[in-house]
Structures are given as C-alpha cells and as structure tokens.
Backbone as CSV, one residue per row, in Angstrom:
resi,resn,N_x,N_y,N_z,CA_x,CA_y,CA_z,C_x,C_y,C_z
1,UNK,-1.068,-2.643,4.711,-1.808,-1.950,5.732,-1.988,-2.819,6.960
2,UNK,-2.204,-4.083,6.735,-2.401,-4.972,7.873,-1.132,-5.062,8.718
3,UNK,0.036,-4.947,8.087,1.307,-4.983,8.815,1.666,-3.639,9.436
4,UNK,1.127,-2.549,8.903,1.461,-1.199,9.362,0.186,-0.390,9.571
5,UNK,-0.630,-0.842,10.487,-1.946,-0.229,10.674,-1.868,1.238,11.084
6,UNK,-0.761,1.666,11.666,-0.640,3.059,12.092,-0.694,4.032,10.904
7,UNK,-0.416,3.539,9.708,-0.528,4.385,8.510,-1.977,4.745,8.215
8,UNK,-2.910,3.953,8.724,-4.304,4.066,8.327,-5.245,4.398,9.493
9,UNK,-4.926,3.959,10.680,-5.832,4.119,11.823,-6.270,5.570,12.004
10,UNK,-7.573,5.741,12.184,-8.204,7.037,12.417,-8.010,8.029,11.269
11,UNK,-7.707,7.536,10.081,-7.535,8.415,8.929,-8.721,8.284,7.983
12,UNK,-8.926,9.347,7.215,-9.948,9.359,6.162,-9.238,8.957,4.873
13,UNK,-9.689,7.856,4.284,-8.941,7.172,3.230,-9.732,7.126,1.926
14,UNK,-9.027,7.367,0.829,-9.561,7.171,-0.517,-8.780,6.043,-1.159
15,UNK,-9.483,4.994,-1.582,-8.871,3.899,-2.348,-9.255,4.132,-3.799
16,UNK,-8.319,4.671,-4.580,-8.603,5.017,-5.967,-8.280,3.828,-6.865
17,UNK,-9.193,3.512,-7.788,-9.038,2.320,-8.614,-9.149,1.087,-7.747
18,UNK,-10.185,1.033,-6.917,-10.275,0.038,-5.842,-10.388,-1.410,-6.322
19,UNK,-10.791,-1.626,-7.567,-10.894,-3.006,-8.053,-11.868,-3.815,-7.219
20,UNK,-11.404,-4.887,-6.622,-12.267,-5.753,-5.800,-12.443,-5.221,-4.386
21,UNK,-11.734,-4.143,-4.043,-11.906,-3.516,-2.742,-10.970,-3.981,-1.652
22,UNK,-9.958,-4.765,-1.978,-9.081,-5.329,-0.946,-8.451,-4.247,-0.065
23,UNK,-7.957,-3.172,-0.668,-7.313,-2.120,0.126,-8.324,-1.340,0.953
24,UNK,-9.469,-1.036,0.367,-10.517,-0.323,1.106,-10.968,-1.148,2.306
25,UNK,-11.139,-2.433,2.098,-11.567,-3.329,3.179,-10.484,-3.424,4.250
26,UNK,-9.238,-3.575,3.835,-8.129,-3.639,4.796,-8.050,-2.351,5.606
27,UNK,-8.273,-1.210,4.960,-8.244,0.070,5.677,-9.312,0.097,6.771
28,UNK,-10.500,-0.371,6.455,-11.571,-0.410,7.454,-11.229,-1.386,8.580
29,UNK,-10.685,-2.533,8.232,-10.350,-3.548,9.226,-9.349,-3.010,10.242
30,UNK,-8.361,-2.209,9.783,-7.322,-1.722,10.701,-7.688,-0.387,11.357
31,UNK,-8.893,0.115,11.096,-9.356,1.255,11.869,-9.408,2.604,11.191
32,UNK,-9.484,2.646,9.869,-9.682,3.932,9.194,-11.019,4.510,9.650
33,UNK,-11.064,5.816,9.857,-12.309,6.427,10.321,-13.320,6.581,9.201
34,UNK,-12.846,6.713,7.971,-13.721,6.835,6.805,-12.990,6.236,5.612
35,UNK,-13.723,5.522,4.767,-13.135,4.962,3.555,-14.062,5.239,2.379
36,UNK,-13.471,5.807,1.335,-14.166,5.989,0.060,-13.525,5.035,-0.937
37,UNK,-14.337,4.167,-1.527,-13.871,3.260,-2.577,-14.224,3.886,-3.911
38,UNK,-13.213,4.059,-4.760,-13.409,4.719,-6.043,-12.935,3.822,-7.177
39,UNK,-13.773,3.704,-8.209,-13.377,3.006,-9.430,-14.338,3.441,-10.533
40,UNK,-13.826,3.647,-11.735,-14.706,4.047,-12.840,-15.502,2.861,-13.376
41,UNK,-15.134,1.665,-12.969,-15.822,0.447,-13.386,-16.903,0.107,-12.360
42,UNK,-18.162,0.210,-12.756,-19.256,-0.056,-11.813,-19.224,-1.495,-11.290
43,UNK,-18.750,-2.432,-12.110,-18.636,-3.817,-11.635,-17.618,-3.928,-10.491
44,UNK,-16.573,-3.130,-10.552,-15.584,-3.128,-9.463,-16.216,-2.629,-8.170
45,UNK,-17.045,-1.609,-8.271,-17.708,-1.090,-7.072,-18.695,-2.105,-6.503
46,UNK,-19.374,-2.834,-7.375,-20.277,-3.897,-6.919,-19.475,-4.987,-6.210
47,UNK,-18.341,-5.369,-6.796,-17.481,-6.383,-6.175,-16.952,-5.895,-4.824
48,UNK,-16.572,-4.628,-4.760,-16.085,-4.066,-3.498,-17.167,-4.128,-2.433
49,UNK,-18.378,-3.739,-2.780,-19.503,-3.776,-1.841,-19.752,-5.204,-1.353
50,UNK,-19.764,-6.142,-2.279,-19.981,-7.546,-1.934,-18.861,-8.061,-1.022
51,UNK,-17.608,-7.776,-1.389,-16.474,-8.252,-0.592,-16.440,-7.607,0.789
52,UNK,-16.854,-6.344,0.874,-16.921,-5.683,2.182,-17.919,-6.407,3.078
53,UNK,-19.087,-6.741,2.526,-20.081,-7.484,3.308,-19.539,-8.830,3.759
54,UNK,-18.833,-9.523,2.863,-18.260,-10.821,3.219,-17.240,-10.706,4.342
55,UNK,-16.612,-9.524,4.449,-15.607,-9.291,5.486,-16.160,-8.514,6.686
56,UNK,-17.482,-8.363,6.715,-18.157,-7.694,7.835,-17.658,-6.277,8.090
57,UNK,-17.400,-5.535,7.012,-17.046,-4.123,7.141,-17.975,-3.299,6.266
58,UNK,-18.069,-2.046,6.606,-18.916,-1.137,5.856,-18.057,-0.026,5.255
59,UNK,-18.062,0.066,3.940,-17.361,1.151,3.245,-18.283,2.366,3.320
60,UNK,-17.726,3.512,3.649,-18.539,4.706,3.886,-19.125,5.313,2.619
61,UNK,-18.380,5.237,1.525,-18.858,5.873,0.300,-18.255,5.150,-0.906
62,UNK,-19.054,5.089,-1.960,-18.598,4.521,-3.232,-18.658,5.632,-4.274
63,UNK,-17.629,5.734,-5.095,-17.572,6.792,-6.103,-17.106,6.212,-7.431
64,UNK,-17.834,6.555,-8.496,-17.411,6.128,-9.836,-16.820,7.299,-10.622
65,UNK,-16.598,8.419,-9.946,-16.033,9.600,-10.593,-14.605,9.316,-11.068
66,UNK,-14.260,9.799,-12.259,-12.907,9.613,-12.773,-11.986,10.640,-12.121
67,UNK,-11.449,10.289,-10.986,-10.622,11.215,-10.219,-9.246,11.417,-10.822
68,UNK,-8.858,10.566,-11.742,-7.575,10.786,-12.415,-7.669,11.983,-13.358
69,UNK,-8.854,12.276,-13.846,-9.041,13.429,-14.723,-9.027,14.729,-13.930
70,UNK,-9.640,14.714,-12.747,-9.758,15.930,-11.953,-9.774,15.585,-10.463
71,UNK,-8.611,15.266,-9.895,-8.592,14.874,-8.481,-9.044,15.982,-7.540
72,UNK,-8.843,17.217,-7.922,-9.242,18.327,-7.056,-10.743,18.347,-6.798
73,UNK,-11.530,17.775,-7.718,-12.984,17.793,-7.555,-13.409,17.135,-6.247
74,UNK,-12.768,16.061,-5.870,-13.074,15.403,-4.604,-12.280,16.027,-3.458
75,UNK,-11.021,16.337,-3.687,-10.156,16.840,-2.627,-10.644,18.175,-2.072
76,UNK,-11.323,18.973,-2.891,-11.812,20.274,-2.436,-13.034,20.137,-1.535
77,UNK,-13.842,19.115,-1.765,-15.077,18.994,-0.993,-15.033,17.945,0.113
78,UNK,-14.018,17.078,0.120,-13.925,16.012,1.109,-12.551,16.036,1.744
79,UNK,-12.505,16.142,3.052,-11.233,16.140,3.763,-10.731,14.703,3.859
80,UNK,-9.587,14.467,3.256,-8.978,13.142,3.267,-7.575,13.239,3.858
81,UNK,-7.114,12.142,4.416,-5.764,12.079,4.977,-4.826,11.209,4.141
82,UNK,-5.395,10.195,3.488,-4.581,9.184,2.825,-5.232,8.742,1.522
83,UNK,-4.425,8.688,0.463,-4.870,8.157,-0.825,-4.112,6.859,-1.064
84,UNK,-4.856,5.800,-1.347,-4.253,4.499,-1.638,-4.356,4.246,-3.138
85,UNK,-3.233,3.878,-3.740,-3.181,3.560,-5.169,-2.534,2.188,-5.289
86,UNK,-3.271,1.226,-5.788,-2.737,-0.133,-5.880,-2.597,-0.611,-7.305
87,UNK,-1.368,-0.802,-7.750,-1.054,-1.434,-9.038,-1.876,-0.852,-10.191
88,UNK,-1.689,0.423,-10.473,-2.439,1.076,-11.551,-1.570,1.571,-12.701
89,UNK,-0.285,1.409,-12.637,0.610,1.992,-13.656,0.852,1.025,-14.811
90,UNK,-0.231,0.678,-15.499,-0.146,-0.308,-16.575,0.542,0.211,-17.830
91,UNK,0.466,1.514,-18.078,1.100,2.092,-19.249,1.526,3.521,-18.909
92,UNK,2.289,4.137,-19.809,2.831,5.472,-19.540,1.747,6.530,-19.364
93,UNK,0.671,6.439,-20.140,-0.399,7.428,-20.037,-1.072,7.368,-18.660
94,UNK,-1.384,6.173,-18.220,-1.997,6.010,-16.901,-1.010,6.392,-15.793
95,UNK,0.241,6.021,-15.958,1.261,6.379,-14.965,1.400,7.899,-14.851
96,UNK,1.306,8.607,-15.968,1.390,10.064,-15.936,0.198,10.660,-15.174
97,UNK,-0.970,10.063,-15.323,-2.150,10.523,-14.573,-1.972,10.260,-13.078
98,UNK,-1.334,9.168,-12.744,-1.037,8.854,-11.343,-0.071,9.898,-10.772
99,UNK,0.933,10.271,-11.557,1.874,11.314,-11.124,1.115,12.604,-10.819
100,UNK,0.213,12.982,-11.713,-0.581,14.197,-11.500,-1.415,14.076,-10.222
101,UNK,-2.079,12.951,-10.034,-2.879,12.721,-8.833,-2.028,12.862,-7.576
102,UNK,-0.835,12.293,-7.582,0.041,12.359,-6.409,0.476,13.797,-6.140
103,UNK,0.790,14.538,-7.195,1.135,15.952,-7.015,-0.020,16.730,-6.391
104,UNK,-1.222,16.501,-6.868,-2.398,17.199,-6.326,-2.623,16.785,-4.869
105,UNK,-2.544,15.507,-4.570,-2.709,15.034,-3.188,-1.659,15.676,-2.281
106,UNK,-0.452,15.780,-2.783,0.641,16.398,-2.019,0.320,17.869,-1.708
107,UNK,-0.244,18.584,-2.679,-0.634,19.989,-2.459,-1.716,20.113,-1.384
108,UNK,-2.570,19.112,-1.281,-3.628,19.107,-0.269,-3.162,18.467,1.046
109,UNK,-1.867,18.229,1.175,-1.247,17.629,2.360,-1.788,16.246,2.699
110,UNK,-2.096,15.483,1.672,-2.533,14.106,1.879,-1.346,13.179,1.685
111,UNK,-1.290,12.161,2.508,-0.280,11.130,2.346,-0.761,10.176,1.251
112,UNK,0.176,9.630,0.492,-0.144,8.661,-0.556,0.571,7.361,-0.232
113,UNK,-0.154,6.268,-0.363,0.388,4.931,-0.201,0.171,4.226,-1.533
114,UNK,1.256,3.851,-2.197,1.182,3.281,-3.537,1.868,1.923,-3.556
115,UNK,1.204,0.949,-4.173,1.779,-0.395,-4.315,1.966,-0.688,-5.802
116,UNK,3.117,-1.266,-6.140,3.395,-1.603,-7.537,4.312,-2.820,-7.591
117,UNK,4.057,-3.747,-8.546,4.880,-4.953,-8.647,6.137,-4.770,-9.507
118,UNK,6.435,-3.546,-9.903,7.621,-3.303,-10.734,7.297,-3.130,-12.202
119,UNK,6.125,-2.621,-12.483,5.742,-2.375,-13.872,6.689,-1.363,-14.505
120,UNK,6.952,-1.548,-15.785,7.868,-0.673,-16.520,7.448,0.793,-16.416
121,UNK,6.172,1.086,-16.611,5.704,2.477,-16.577,5.818,3.084,-15.184
122,UNK,5.693,2.280,-14.161,5.893,2.802,-12.810,7.341,3.245,-12.647
123,UNK,8.265,2.384,-13.062,9.679,2.693,-12.888,10.126,3.865,-13.753
124,UNK,9.638,3.928,-14.990,10.138,4.961,-15.899,9.400,6.292,-15.787
125,UNK,8.168,6.271,-15.320,7.393,7.510,-15.228,7.274,7.973,-13.779
126,UNK,6.675,7.161,-12.944,6.360,7.582,-11.576,7.632,7.794,-10.758
127,UNK,8.492,6.807,-10.694,9.699,6.921,-9.872,10.576,8.064,-10.373
128,UNK,10.742,8.189,-11.680,11.581,9.257,-12.216,11.034,10.636,-11.899
129,UNK,9.724,10.804,-11.931,9.148,12.129,-11.720,8.866,12.450,-10.259
130,UNK,8.792,11.444,-9.413,8.418,11.683,-8.016,9.495,11.273,-7.021
131,UNK,10.722,11.076,-7.502,11.772,10.601,-6.598,12.071,11.589,-5.474
132,UNK,11.636,12.847,-5.616,11.864,13.820,-4.554,10.762,13.811,-3.486
133,UNK,9.587,13.212,-3.788,8.520,13.207,-2.777,8.050,11.805,-2.383
134,UNK,8.492,10.772,-3.090,8.073,9.410,-2.736,9.295,8.574,-2.375
135,UNK,9.079,7.686,-1.402,10.146,6.787,-0.974,9.594,5.375,-0.863
136,UNK,10.398,4.413,-1.266,9.994,3.027,-1.074,10.111,2.696,0.407
137,UNK,9.034,2.160,0.973,9.004,1.841,2.400,9.294,0.379,2.682
138,UNK,8.784,-0.502,1.832,8.988,-1.923,2.060,8.688,-2.687,0.775
139,UNK,8.933,-3.967,0.842,8.717,-4.842,-0.312,8.259,-6.198,0.213
140,UNK,7.270,-6.768,-0.468,6.711,-8.052,-0.057,6.802,-9.042,-1.213
141,UNK,7.079,-10.312,-0.907,7.056,-11.325,-1.974,5.623,-11.522,-2.461
142,UNK,5.494,-11.799,-3.732,4.173,-12.044,-4.324,3.854,-13.525,-4.192
143,UNK,2.653,-13.788,-3.712,2.223,-15.176,-3.578,1.129,-15.512,-4.578
144,UNK,0.563,-14.505,-5.236,-0.489,-14.704,-6.237,0.147,-15.234,-7.522
145,UNK,-0.254,-16.409,-7.937,0.341,-17.078,-9.093,0.229,-16.251,-10.378
146,UNK,-0.843,-15.478,-10.563,-0.997,-14.671,-11.771,0.117,-13.645,-11.909
147,UNK,0.517,-13.023,-10.812,1.600,-12.053,-10.852,2.937,-12.741,-11.082
148,UNK,3.129,-13.883,-10.436,4.390,-14.609,-10.592,4.582,-15.013,-12.046
149,UNK,3.514,-15.457,-12.689,3.604,-15.849,-14.089,3.932,-14.663,-14.988
150,UNK,3.650,-13.444,-14.552,3.963,-12.247,-15.327,5.366,-11.739,-14.978
151,UNK,6.161,-12.549,-14.336,7.536,-12.221,-13.954,7.645,-11.164,-12.871
152,UNK,6.592,-10.917,-12.136,6.664,-10.030,-10.985,6.899,-10.897,-9.761
153,UNK,7.934,-10.573,-9.018,8.293,-11.374,-7.839,7.924,-10.702,-6.520
154,UNK,7.874,-9.360,-6.529,7.598,-8.633,-5.290,6.632,-7.478,-5.574
155,UNK,6.029,-6.992,-4.503,5.227,-5.776,-4.537,5.974,-4.743,-3.692
156,UNK,6.231,-3.592,-4.278,6.886,-2.510,-3.543,5.822,-1.553,-3.020
157,UNK,6.017,-1.082,-1.807,5.115,-0.110,-1.192,5.867,1.213,-1.081
158,UNK,5.275,2.254,-1.649,5.872,3.594,-1.664,4.947,4.566,-0.925
159,UNK,5.537,5.560,-0.268,4.753,6.582,0.399,5.330,7.966,0.118
160,UNK,4.453,8.963,0.293,4.915,10.357,0.184,5.229,10.842,1.576
C-alpha cells in the first residue's frame, strides 16, 4: 500500500484478520477515508489499537465479528470500497472461507487486495478457484527472518 497509495486513497477499507494492524495502519497513513480493523482475536484488536497510537493514526472502527462466516452481515450495512486480506490461507478450510469472502466482496463491487507468501493452500485453493477474477499485481522480497526460515522468499500481492 505504501508503494501504491492510489489503491487506498479516499477509499473505505476493511482489513480482515488484521493481526497487529500493519495493513490497517498503512491504509490510514496513505489516505484511506475510513478503516475498519477486523479480527476475531481480541488481543489482535488491542495490538492494532496500540500500534495505531504508536503510529499517530486513528482507526475508525474495530470489529471482532467473524466475517468469514457471514461477510454479507457487514457488507450490507457498511459501504466499503476495498477489502484487505493479509496472509490468511494457512490451511484449505480457511482458504475456502477466503474464496467465499472474495466472491461476496466481488458481488458487492468491492476491490480485494490480498497478500500471500506462497502458502500451499493459497496456491491450490484460492488461485485455482479465483483465477478468473484475481490477478497477481506484484511481488516483494521477504525481509522478515521468520518467513525466510519457513522457506518463503517473497510476498505476492493479488487484486480483483
């Protein structure tokens, strides 16, 4: 997002599975008009709030709703432009839920920005099922030692 701020500027953004909030914070930094940080883990939302303060940004809304179960619940009541999904395809079951979320977002005319380091379930589930609506936009080398040790060398960025 920091390299391609035009994807985010003046958009209403949902960061699903926000973790520590890096994507939500980056979206605010580059000019998103609204950011919702979502994670079912309350500790992740606390970390996101703390990290946002450390970066002098304000996240507009925090949600612990399990949007992978029913993404329409939020999409029907909140107008969003962009859904951010960062490295969530840990297994086939979760990857299948991501596919469903992307299909629903697509029906609501929302753009999706997805990052993945090349997880097996991403390649075998998400790419195979969404190759007609998602395209790889770019790839970045991984500098985080934890990912490198897991044999991931790059992060791929995909969009609808």
